[in-house]
Coordinates of C-alpha atoms in Angstrom, one line a residue:
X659 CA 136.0 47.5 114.7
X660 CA 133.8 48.3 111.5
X661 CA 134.2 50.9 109.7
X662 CA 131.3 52.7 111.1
X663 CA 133.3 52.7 114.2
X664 CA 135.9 53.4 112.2
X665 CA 134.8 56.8 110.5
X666 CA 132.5 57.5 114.2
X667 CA 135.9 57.7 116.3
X668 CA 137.4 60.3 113.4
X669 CA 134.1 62.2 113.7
X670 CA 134.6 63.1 117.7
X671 CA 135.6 66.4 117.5
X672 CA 132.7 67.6 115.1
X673 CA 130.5 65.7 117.4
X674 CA 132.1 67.2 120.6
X675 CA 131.5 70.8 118.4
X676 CA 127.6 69.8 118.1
X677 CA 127.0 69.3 121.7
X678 CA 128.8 72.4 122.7
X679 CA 126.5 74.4 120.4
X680 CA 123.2 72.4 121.5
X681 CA 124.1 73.6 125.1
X682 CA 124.5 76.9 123.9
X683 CA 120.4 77.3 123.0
X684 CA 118.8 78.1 127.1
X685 CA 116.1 75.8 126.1
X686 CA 114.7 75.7 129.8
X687 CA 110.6 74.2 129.1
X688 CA 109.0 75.7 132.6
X689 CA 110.0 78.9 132.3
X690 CA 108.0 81.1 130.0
X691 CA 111.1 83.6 129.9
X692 CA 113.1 80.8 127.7
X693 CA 110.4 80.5 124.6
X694 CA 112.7 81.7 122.3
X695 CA 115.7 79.4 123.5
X696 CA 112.7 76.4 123.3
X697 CA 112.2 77.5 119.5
X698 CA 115.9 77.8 119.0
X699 CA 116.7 74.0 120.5
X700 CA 114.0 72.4 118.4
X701 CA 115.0 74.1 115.2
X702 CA 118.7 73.0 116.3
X703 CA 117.7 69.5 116.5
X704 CA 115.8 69.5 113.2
X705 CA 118.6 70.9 111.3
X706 CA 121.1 68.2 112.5
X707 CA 118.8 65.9 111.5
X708 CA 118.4 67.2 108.0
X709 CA 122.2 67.5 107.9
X710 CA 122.5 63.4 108.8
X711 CA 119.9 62.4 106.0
X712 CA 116.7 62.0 107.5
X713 CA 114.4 62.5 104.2
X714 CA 111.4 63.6 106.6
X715 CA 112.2 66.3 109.5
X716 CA 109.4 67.8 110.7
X717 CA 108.0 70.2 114.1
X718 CA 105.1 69.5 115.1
X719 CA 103.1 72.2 117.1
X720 CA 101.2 70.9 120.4
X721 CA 99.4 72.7 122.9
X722 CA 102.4 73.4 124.8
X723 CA 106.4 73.4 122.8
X724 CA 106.7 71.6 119.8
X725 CA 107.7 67.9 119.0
X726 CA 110.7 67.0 116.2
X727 CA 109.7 63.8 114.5
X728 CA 112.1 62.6 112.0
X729 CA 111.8 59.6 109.7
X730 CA 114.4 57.2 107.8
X731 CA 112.3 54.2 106.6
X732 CA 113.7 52.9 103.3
X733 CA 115.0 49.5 104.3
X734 CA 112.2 47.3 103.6
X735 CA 111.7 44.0 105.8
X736 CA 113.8 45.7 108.9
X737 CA 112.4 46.3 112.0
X738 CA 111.1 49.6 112.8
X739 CA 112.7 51.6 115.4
X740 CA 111.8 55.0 117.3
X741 CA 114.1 56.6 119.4
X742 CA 112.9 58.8 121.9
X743 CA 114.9 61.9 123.4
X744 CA 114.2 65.4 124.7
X745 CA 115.8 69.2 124.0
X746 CA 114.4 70.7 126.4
X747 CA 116.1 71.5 130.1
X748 CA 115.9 72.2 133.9
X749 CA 116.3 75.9 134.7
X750 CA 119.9 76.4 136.2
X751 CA 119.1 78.1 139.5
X752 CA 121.0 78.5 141.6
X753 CA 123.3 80.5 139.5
X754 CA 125.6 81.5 141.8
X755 CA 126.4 77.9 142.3
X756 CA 127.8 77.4 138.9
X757 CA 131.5 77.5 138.5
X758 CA 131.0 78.4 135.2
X759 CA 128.0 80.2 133.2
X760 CA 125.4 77.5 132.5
X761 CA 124.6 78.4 128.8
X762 CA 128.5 78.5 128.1
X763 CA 129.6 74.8 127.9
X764 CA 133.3 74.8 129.3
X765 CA 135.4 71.8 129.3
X766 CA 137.1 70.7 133.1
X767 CA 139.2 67.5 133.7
X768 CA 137.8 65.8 130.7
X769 CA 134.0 66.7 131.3
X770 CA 132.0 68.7 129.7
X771 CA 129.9 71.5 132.0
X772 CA 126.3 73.1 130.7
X773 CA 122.9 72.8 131.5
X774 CA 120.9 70.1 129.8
X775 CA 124.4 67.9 128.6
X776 CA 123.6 65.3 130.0
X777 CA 120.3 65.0 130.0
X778 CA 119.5 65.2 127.6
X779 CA 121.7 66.9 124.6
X780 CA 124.8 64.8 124.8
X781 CA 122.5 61.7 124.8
X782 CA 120.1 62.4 122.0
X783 CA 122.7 63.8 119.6
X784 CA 124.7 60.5 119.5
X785 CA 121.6 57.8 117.6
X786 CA 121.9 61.0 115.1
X787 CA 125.3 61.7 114.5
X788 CA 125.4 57.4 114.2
X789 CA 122.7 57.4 111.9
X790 CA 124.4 60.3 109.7
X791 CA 127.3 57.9 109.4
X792 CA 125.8 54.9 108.0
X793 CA 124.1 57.2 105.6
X794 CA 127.3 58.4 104.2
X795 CA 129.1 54.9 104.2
X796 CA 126.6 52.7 103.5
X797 CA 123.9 54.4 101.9
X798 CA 120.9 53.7 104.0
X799 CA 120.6 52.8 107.3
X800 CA 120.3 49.0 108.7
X801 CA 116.9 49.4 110.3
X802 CA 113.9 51.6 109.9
X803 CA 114.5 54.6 112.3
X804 CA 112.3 57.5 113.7
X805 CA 112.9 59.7 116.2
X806 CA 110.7 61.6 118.7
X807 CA 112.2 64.5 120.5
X808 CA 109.9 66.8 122.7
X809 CA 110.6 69.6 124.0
X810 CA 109.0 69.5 127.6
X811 CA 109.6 66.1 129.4
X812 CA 111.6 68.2 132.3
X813 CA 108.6 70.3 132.6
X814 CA 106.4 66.7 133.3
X815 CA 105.9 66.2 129.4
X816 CA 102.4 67.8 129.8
X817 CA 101.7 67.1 126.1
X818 CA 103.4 64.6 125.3
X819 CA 101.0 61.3 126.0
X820 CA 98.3 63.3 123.4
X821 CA 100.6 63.9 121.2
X822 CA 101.9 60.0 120.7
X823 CA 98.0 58.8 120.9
X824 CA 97.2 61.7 118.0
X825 CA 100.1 60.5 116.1
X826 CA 100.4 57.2 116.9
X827 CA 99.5 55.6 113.4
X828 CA 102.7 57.7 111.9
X829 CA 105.2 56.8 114.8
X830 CA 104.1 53.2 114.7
X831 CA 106.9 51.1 115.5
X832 CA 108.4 47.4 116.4
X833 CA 110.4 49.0 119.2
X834 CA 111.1 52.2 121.2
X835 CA 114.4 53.1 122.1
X836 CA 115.0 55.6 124.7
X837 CA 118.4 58.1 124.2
X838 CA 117.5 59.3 127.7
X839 CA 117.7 58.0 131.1
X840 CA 121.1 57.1 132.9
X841 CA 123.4 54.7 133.7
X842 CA 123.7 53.7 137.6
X843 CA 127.4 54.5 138.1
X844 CA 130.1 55.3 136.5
X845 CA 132.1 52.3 137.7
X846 CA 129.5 49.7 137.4
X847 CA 128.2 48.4 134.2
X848 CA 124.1 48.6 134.0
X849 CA 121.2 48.7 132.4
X850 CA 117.6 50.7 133.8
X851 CA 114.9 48.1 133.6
X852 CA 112.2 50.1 135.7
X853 CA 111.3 53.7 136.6
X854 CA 109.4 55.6 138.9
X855 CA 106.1 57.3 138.2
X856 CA 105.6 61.2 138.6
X857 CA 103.2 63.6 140.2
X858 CA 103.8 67.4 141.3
X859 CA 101.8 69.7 142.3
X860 CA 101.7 73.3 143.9
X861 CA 100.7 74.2 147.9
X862 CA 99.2 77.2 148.3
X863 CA 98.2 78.8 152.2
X864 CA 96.3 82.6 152.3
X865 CA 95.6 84.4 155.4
X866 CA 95.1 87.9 155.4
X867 CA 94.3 89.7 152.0
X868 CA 97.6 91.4 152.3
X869 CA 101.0 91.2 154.2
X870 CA 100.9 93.2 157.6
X871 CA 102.9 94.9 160.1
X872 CA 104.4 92.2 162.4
X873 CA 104.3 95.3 165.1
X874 CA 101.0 96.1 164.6
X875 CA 99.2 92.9 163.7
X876 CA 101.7 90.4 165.7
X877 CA 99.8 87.4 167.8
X878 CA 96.5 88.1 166.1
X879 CA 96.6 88.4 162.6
X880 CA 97.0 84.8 160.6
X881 CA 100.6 83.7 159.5
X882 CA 100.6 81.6 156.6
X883 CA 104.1 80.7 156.8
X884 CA 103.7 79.7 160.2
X885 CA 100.6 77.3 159.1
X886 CA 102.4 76.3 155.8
X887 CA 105.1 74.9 157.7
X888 CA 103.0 72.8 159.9
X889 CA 101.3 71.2 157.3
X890 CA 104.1 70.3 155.1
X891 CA 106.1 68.9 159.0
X892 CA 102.5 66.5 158.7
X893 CA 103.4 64.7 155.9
X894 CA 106.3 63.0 156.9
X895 CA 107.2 61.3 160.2
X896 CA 110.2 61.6 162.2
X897 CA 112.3 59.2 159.6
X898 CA 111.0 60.6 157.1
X899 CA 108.4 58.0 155.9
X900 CA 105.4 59.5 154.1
X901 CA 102.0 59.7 156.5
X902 CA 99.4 60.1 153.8
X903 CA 96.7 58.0 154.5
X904 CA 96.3 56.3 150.9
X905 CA 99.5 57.4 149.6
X906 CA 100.7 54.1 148.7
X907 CA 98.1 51.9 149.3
X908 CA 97.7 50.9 145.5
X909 CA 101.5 50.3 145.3
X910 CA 102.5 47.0 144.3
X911 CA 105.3 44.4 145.0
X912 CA 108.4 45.2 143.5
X913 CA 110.2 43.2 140.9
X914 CA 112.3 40.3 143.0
X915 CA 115.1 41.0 141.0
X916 CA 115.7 44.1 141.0
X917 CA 115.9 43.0 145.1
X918 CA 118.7 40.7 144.5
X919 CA 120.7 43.3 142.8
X920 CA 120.2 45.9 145.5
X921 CA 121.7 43.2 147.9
X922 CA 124.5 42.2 145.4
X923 CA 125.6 45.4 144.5
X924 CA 127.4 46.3 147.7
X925 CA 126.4 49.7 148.1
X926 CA 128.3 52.3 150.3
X927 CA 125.9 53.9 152.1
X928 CA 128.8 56.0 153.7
X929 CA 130.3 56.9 150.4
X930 CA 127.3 57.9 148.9
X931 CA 126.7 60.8 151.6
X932 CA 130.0 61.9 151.3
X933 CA 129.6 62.6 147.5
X934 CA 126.5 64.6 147.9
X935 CA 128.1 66.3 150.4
X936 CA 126.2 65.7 153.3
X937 CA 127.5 64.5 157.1
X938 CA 126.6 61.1 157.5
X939 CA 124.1 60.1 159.9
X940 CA 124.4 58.0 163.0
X941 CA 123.4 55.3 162.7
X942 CA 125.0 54.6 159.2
X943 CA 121.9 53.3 157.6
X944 CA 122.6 50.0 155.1
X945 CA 123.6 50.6 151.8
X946 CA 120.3 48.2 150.7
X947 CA 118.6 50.7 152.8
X948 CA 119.3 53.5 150.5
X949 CA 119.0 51.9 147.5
X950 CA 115.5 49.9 147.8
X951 CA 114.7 54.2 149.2
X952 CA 115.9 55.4 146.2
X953 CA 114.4 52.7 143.5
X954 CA 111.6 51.1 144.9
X955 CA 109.8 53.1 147.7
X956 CA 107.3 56.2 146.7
X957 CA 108.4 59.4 147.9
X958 CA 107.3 62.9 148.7
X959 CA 110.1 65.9 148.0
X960 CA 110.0 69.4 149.3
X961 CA 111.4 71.4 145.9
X962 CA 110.8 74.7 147.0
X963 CA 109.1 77.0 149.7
X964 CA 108.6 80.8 148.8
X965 CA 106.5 83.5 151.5
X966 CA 107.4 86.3 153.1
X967 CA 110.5 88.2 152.7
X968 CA 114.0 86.3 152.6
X969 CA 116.1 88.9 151.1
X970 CA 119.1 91.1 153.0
X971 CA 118.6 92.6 156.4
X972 CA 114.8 92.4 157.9
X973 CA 111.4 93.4 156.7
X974 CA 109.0 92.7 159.8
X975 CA 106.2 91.9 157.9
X976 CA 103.3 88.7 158.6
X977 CA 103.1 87.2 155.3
X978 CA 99.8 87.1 153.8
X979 CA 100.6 83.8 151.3
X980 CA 103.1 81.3 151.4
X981 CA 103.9 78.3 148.7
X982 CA 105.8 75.3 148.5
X983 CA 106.9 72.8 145.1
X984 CA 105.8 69.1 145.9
X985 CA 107.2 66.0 144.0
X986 CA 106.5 62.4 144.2
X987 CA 108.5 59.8 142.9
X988 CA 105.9 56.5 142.7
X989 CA 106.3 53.0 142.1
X990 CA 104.2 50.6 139.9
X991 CA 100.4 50.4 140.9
X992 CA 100.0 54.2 141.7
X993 CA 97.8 56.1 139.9
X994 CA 99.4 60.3 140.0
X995 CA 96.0 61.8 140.5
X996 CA 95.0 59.6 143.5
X997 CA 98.1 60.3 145.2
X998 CA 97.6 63.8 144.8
X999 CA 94.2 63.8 145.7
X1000 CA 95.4 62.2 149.0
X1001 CA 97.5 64.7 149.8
X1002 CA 95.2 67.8 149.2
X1003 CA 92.9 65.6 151.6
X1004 CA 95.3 65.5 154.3
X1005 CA 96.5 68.7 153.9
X1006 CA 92.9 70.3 154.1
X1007 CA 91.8 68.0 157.3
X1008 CA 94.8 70.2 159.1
X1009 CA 94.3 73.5 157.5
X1010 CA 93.6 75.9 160.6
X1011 CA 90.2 77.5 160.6
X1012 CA 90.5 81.1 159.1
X1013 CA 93.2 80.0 156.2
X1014 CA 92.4 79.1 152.7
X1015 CA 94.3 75.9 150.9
X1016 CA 94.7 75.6 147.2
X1017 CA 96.5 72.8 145.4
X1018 CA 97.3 73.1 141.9
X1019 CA 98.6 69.6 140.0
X1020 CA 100.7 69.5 137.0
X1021 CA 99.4 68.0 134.7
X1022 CA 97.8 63.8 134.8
X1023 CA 101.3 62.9 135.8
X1024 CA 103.5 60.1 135.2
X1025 CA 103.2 56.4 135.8
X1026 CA 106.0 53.9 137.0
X1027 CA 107.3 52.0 134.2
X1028 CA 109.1 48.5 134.3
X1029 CA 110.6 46.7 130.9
X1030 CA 109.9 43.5 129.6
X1031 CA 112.6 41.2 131.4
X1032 CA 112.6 38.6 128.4
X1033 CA 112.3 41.4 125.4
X1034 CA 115.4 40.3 122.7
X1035 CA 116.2 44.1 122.6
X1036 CA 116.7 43.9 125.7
X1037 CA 119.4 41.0 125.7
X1038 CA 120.9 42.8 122.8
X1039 CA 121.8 46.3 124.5
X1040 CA 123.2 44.3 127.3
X1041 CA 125.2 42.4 124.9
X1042 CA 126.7 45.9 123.7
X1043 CA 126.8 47.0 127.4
X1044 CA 128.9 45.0 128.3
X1045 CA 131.4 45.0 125.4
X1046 CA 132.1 48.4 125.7
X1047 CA 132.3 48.9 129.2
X1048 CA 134.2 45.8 129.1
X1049 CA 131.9 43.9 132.4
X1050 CA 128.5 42.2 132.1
X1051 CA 125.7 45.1 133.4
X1052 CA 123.8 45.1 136.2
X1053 CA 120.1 45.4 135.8
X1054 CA 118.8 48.4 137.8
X1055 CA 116.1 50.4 138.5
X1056 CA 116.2 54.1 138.0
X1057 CA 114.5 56.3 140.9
X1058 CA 113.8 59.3 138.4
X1059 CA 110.8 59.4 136.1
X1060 CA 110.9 58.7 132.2
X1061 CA 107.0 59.4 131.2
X1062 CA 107.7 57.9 127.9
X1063 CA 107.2 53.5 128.8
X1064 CA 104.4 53.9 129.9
X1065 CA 102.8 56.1 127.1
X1066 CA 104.5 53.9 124.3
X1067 CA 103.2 50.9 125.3
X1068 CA 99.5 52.0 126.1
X1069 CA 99.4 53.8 122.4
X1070 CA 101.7 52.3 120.4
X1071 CA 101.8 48.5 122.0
X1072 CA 105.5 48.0 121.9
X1073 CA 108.9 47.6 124.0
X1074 CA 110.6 49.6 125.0
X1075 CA 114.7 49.8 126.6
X1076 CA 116.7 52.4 127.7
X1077 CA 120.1 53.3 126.3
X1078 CA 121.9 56.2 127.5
X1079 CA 125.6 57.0 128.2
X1080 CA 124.6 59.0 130.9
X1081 CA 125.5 58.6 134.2
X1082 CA 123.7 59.3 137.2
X1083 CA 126.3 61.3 139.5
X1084 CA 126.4 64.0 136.5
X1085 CA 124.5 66.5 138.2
X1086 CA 121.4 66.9 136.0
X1087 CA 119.6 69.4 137.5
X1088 CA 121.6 70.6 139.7
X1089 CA 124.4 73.0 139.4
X1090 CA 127.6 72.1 137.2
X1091 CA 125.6 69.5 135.6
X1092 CA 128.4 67.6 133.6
X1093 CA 128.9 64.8 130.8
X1094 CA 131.9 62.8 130.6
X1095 CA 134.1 63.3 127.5
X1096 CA 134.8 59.6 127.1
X1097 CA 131.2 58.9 127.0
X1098 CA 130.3 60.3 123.7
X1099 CA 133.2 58.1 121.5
X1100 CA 131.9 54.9 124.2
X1101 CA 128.2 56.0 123.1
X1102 CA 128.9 56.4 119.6
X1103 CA 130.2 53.1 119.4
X1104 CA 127.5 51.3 121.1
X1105 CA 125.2 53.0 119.0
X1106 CA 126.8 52.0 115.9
X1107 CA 126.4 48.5 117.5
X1108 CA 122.9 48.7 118.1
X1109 CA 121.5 50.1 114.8
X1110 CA 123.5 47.4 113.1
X1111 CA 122.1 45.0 115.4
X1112 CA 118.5 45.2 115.1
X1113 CA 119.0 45.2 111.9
X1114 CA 120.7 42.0 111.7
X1115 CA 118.3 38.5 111.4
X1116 CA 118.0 36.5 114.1

């Protein structure tokens, strides 16, 4: 152990204290009610970097919450790194689902509970708290290091691709390291080589130009519940495969290897419904089944269906407007704006005369991203990988959405790996999200690893 790993595993508890405060700021990006909590968490994430050394900390306004770039290049003929995190979180509905308040991190069986620790607070602290330490033993760091934290990647990072092209001569770089993302599982040693692409977007159905008495106006008036709920039953079929004509016609093969893991890994398909919770279905479907649904084929999610009234008792009432929340997770050759266009167009051939549609996107979306296979970074992480975790790590796709590969290599022309001591059963985004306790000294470690690393010849 160096003594960077030394003075990092005396520093837990102060870096323990940090993450409990960071979860502390409600720095939820899509919901206009949490600007100040936005402003609070990039401020928070500025100061710590001021406090580990960085001479240049600076917030940078963009058309939407602001961006925290911070530089420490004073090592002349290193490589230039840019780490990559985000402040900013999912809302925490539902509440009542919390065992504890989700702004008030609480500590449970060695985990830590709050929205936004895992991803991405815990995550993004630790390349900080590790760079802070090599400041204060050694002077200066081993490589050139920037970071890039925005504030609104769980909102679809709207900004963020304009930013990095406005500012791409200053965040230049010989690789991008990404603090967020998530390892597979907690008892298998991986890496993420490949992500999904992005898209949402907003269904909208309007009957009448207000709601109306269900006594009065039943069996005539329109229902746009009723009609919403038949178009959204169109998009998938009875096993749930998307029926969009053009939906996936652009998508390409996927990566051969990441096939050979899915059928190496042994996944329990039973298992896995059991930990969400859900009865398992009969038939059992394969444990490859699940996985090559969950890394490699495009998907379209319900997230949310409004209309009507749905609180206590009854209000007999035919809905004049009813919504839903779309999501598609897509796979490498899928452009975000084609796919949505195909669903507006199947959606509208089915709209009932007498019924106005509207689809509203967010945003250009996000492409699928896949690494380099034979990038030396990438050989290096798994290298620390699997020191720490103590087992070689599995290379693995990841079926959420990261905007930032694709972004860094179109502007910036660079690699790009994940490294995050998350893990993917912490219940980001959903209630009780949770980080494990023995995760931030593992991560500080394998940070303290990597920096040095990099930095090192050959």
């Amino acid at each position: 152990m160096s003594e960077i790993e030394t003075y990092l595993a005396g520093q837990e508890a102060e870096a323990l204290a940090d993450v409990i405060a960071f979860c502390r700021i409600p720095s939820v990006s899509t919901d206009p009610a949490f600007a100040e909590g936005i402003a609070a968490a990039a401020e928070f994430v500025a100061e710590r970097m001021r406090k580990a050394g960085f001479p240049v900390v600076e917030i940078v306004p963009t058309r939407g919450h602001p961006t925290v770039i911070a530089e420490w290049c004073e090592t002349p003929g290193a490589p230039t790194v840019l780490v990559y995190g985000h402040y900013d979180v999912q809302p925490p509905d539902p509440l009542d689902k919390w065992l504890t308040p989700p702004f008030e991190p609480t500590i449970r069986n060695d985990r830590l509970y709050a929205r936004g620790v895992s991803d991405d607070k815990a995550p993004l602290l630790l390349p900080i708290i590790v760079a802070e330490a090599f400041g204060k033993l050694r002077g200066g760091l081993p490589i050139n290091l920037k970071m890039l934290i925005e504030g609104e990647e769980e909102s679809g990072s709207p900004h963020f691709e304009p930013t990095v092209e406005r500012l791409k001569d200053r965040l230049a770089c010989d690789l991008v390291v990404s603090a967020d993302g998530a390892m597979w599982r907690p008892d298998i040693a991986s890496v993420t080589v490949a992500t999904r692409g992005l898209t949402a977007l907003d269904v909208t159905v309007r009957g009448a130009g207000k709601d109306l008495h269900s006594g009065r106006h039943g069996g005539s008036a329109p229902n746009a519940v009723r009609v919403l709920s038949h178009l959204l039953a169109s998009l998938h079929d009875a096993d749930g495969n998307v029926t969009v004509d053009g939906f996936a016609d652009s998508a390409l093969p996927p990566d051969p290897a990441i096939i050979a893991a899915i059928m190496a890994v042994g996944f329990d398909a039973g298992r896995y419904f059991d930990e969400i919770g859900a009865q398992r279905p009969d038939p059992l479907p394969s444990g490859e089944d699940l996985l090559t649904r969950q890394w490699l084929v495009p998907t379209l999610e319900f997230n949310g269906i409004s209309g009507g009234y749905a609180g206590p008792g009854t209000k007999t009432v035919i809905p004049a407007q009813a919504s839903a929340k779309i999501t598609c997770r897509l796979v490498a050759g899928q452009d975000p704006m084609a796919v949505t266009a195909a669903i507006e167009a199947h959606l509208q051939a089915r709209l009932p005369s007498g019924y106005a549609l509207e689809v509203h996107g967010h945003g250009p979306g996000t492409m699928a991203f896949a690494l380099d296979p034979d990038l030396p970074a990438l050989k290096i992480s798994e290298e620390i990988f699997g020191e720490v975790l103590g087992q070689k790590p599995l290379r693995v796709a990841m079926g959420a959405t990261i905007p930032i590969g694709a972004v860094m290599k179109k502007h910036l022309g660079v690699g790009m790996i994940f490294f995050s001591f998350s893990t993917s059963d912490e219940d980001y985004h959903a209630p009780n999200e949770f980080f494990r306790l023995s995760n931030l000294s593992i991560g500080l470690t394998a940070w303290a690893r990597l920096l040095g690393r990099l930095g090192t010849p050959g």
